Coordinates of C-alpha atoms in Angstrom, one line a residue:
M8 CA 29.5 2.1 -4.4
T9 CA 28.2 -1.0 -6.2
D10 CA 24.6 -1.9 -6.3
P11 CA 24.0 -4.7 -3.7
G12 CA 21.8 -6.5 -6.2
F13 CA 18.4 -6.0 -4.4
A14 CA 16.5 -7.3 -7.4
C15 CA 18.4 -10.5 -7.6
C16 CA 17.7 -11.7 -4.1
T17 CA 15.8 -15.0 -4.1
P18 CA 14.7 -16.8 -1.0
L19 CA 17.4 -18.9 0.8
T20 CA 15.0 -21.8 0.9
G21 CA 14.1 -21.8 -2.9
T22 CA 17.3 -23.0 -4.6
A23 CA 20.9 -22.9 -3.5
M24 CA 22.3 -19.4 -3.6
P25 CA 25.0 -18.8 -6.2
S26 CA 28.3 -17.6 -4.8
E27 CA 28.0 -14.3 -6.7
Q28 CA 24.7 -13.5 -5.0
A29 CA 26.1 -14.5 -1.6
E30 CA 29.0 -12.1 -2.2
Q31 CA 26.5 -9.3 -2.9
V32 CA 24.1 -10.0 0.0
A33 CA 26.7 -10.6 2.7
P34 CA 27.7 -6.9 3.1
L35 CA 24.0 -6.0 3.4
L36 CA 23.4 -8.5 6.2
K37 CA 26.7 -7.5 7.9
A38 CA 25.6 -3.9 7.9
L39 CA 22.3 -4.7 9.5
A40 CA 23.9 -7.1 12.1
D41 CA 24.8 -4.4 14.5
P42 CA 22.2 -3.3 17.1
V43 CA 22.9 0.4 16.6
R44 CA 22.7 0.2 12.8
L45 CA 19.5 -1.9 13.0
R46 CA 18.0 0.7 15.3
L47 CA 19.1 3.6 13.0
V48 CA 17.4 1.9 10.1
S49 CA 14.2 1.5 12.2
L50 CA 14.3 5.1 13.3
I51 CA 14.8 6.4 9.8
A52 CA 12.2 4.1 8.2
S53 CA 9.6 5.1 10.8
A54 CA 10.3 8.8 10.8
D55 CA 7.8 11.3 9.3
G56 CA 8.2 11.3 5.6
G57 CA 10.5 8.3 5.7
E58 CA 13.6 10.4 6.3
A59 CA 15.5 11.7 9.3
C60 CA 18.1 14.3 9.9
V61 CA 21.4 13.2 11.4
C62 CA 20.9 15.9 14.0
D63 CA 17.7 14.1 15.2
L64 CA 19.3 10.6 15.1
N65 CA 22.1 11.7 17.4
E66 CA 19.6 12.5 20.1
A67 CA 18.3 8.9 20.2
F68 CA 21.7 7.4 21.3
D69 CA 24.2 7.8 24.1
L70 CA 27.0 7.8 21.5
T71 CA 29.1 10.5 20.0
Q72 CA 28.1 12.2 16.7
A73 CA 31.2 10.6 15.1
T74 CA 30.1 7.1 16.1
I75 CA 26.6 7.7 14.7
S76 CA 28.1 9.1 11.5
H77 CA 30.3 6.0 11.1
H78 CA 27.3 3.7 11.5
L79 CA 25.3 5.8 8.9
K80 CA 28.3 5.6 6.5
V81 CA 28.4 1.8 6.8
L82 CA 24.6 1.6 6.1
H83 CA 25.0 4.0 3.1
S84 CA 28.0 2.1 1.7
A85 CA 26.0 -1.2 2.0
G86 CA 23.2 0.4 -0.1
I87 CA 20.7 0.5 2.7
L88 CA 20.4 4.2 3.1
D89 CA 20.3 7.2 0.7
R90 CA 21.6 10.5 1.9
E91 CA 21.0 14.1 0.9
K92 CA 22.9 17.1 2.2
R93 CA 20.7 20.1 2.9
G94 CA 22.6 23.1 4.2
V95 CA 24.8 21.9 7.1
W96 CA 22.7 18.8 7.8
V97 CA 22.5 15.4 6.1
Y98 CA 19.1 13.6 5.8
Y99 CA 18.9 9.9 5.4
A100 CA 16.2 7.7 3.9
V101 CA 16.0 3.9 3.6
R102 CA 16.8 3.0 0.0
A103 CA 13.8 1.7 -2.0
G104 CA 13.9 -2.1 -2.1
A105 CA 16.6 -2.6 0.6
L106 CA 14.3 -3.9 3.4
S107 CA 12.1 -5.9 1.0
A108 CA 15.2 -7.5 -0.4
V109 CA 16.2 -8.7 3.0
A110 CA 12.7 -9.9 3.7
T111 CA 12.7 -11.8 0.4
L112 CA 15.8 -13.7 1.5
F113 CA 13.9 -15.2 4.5
T114 CA 10.6 -15.9 2.8
S115 CA 10.0 -19.6 2.4
P116 CA 8.1 -20.4 -0.8
A117 CA 6.2 -23.2 1.2
L118 CA 5.1 -20.7 3.8
A119 CA 4.4 -17.7 1.6
G120 CA 0.7 -18.5 1.3
A121 CA 0.3 -19.9 4.8
D122 CA -1.3 -18.0 7.7
A123 CA 1.0 -17.4 10.6

């Protein structure tokens, strides 16, 4: 897996994004553009300790375990999730910097200091 370049992400409204950065950021956004994957990230990020067992995530959806595992694999491959196997279960956590990198993309320098 290649590093999706979280540190390099500059706001879309600052300067024109170089093609290399767009190539790095697109898989991250594509991975998050699915409702199931977006919800998985939310469930994991909001779980106690910031991590969740795949066994607990399965219960939140009316989908097969194989389908949930596929979505988790996509998120992991995109660099959004870290995973750790403990016994027979796999635990997932949101990778440090992944969500802040996405937020940075949509931060307007003109609005950064403005009250919403």
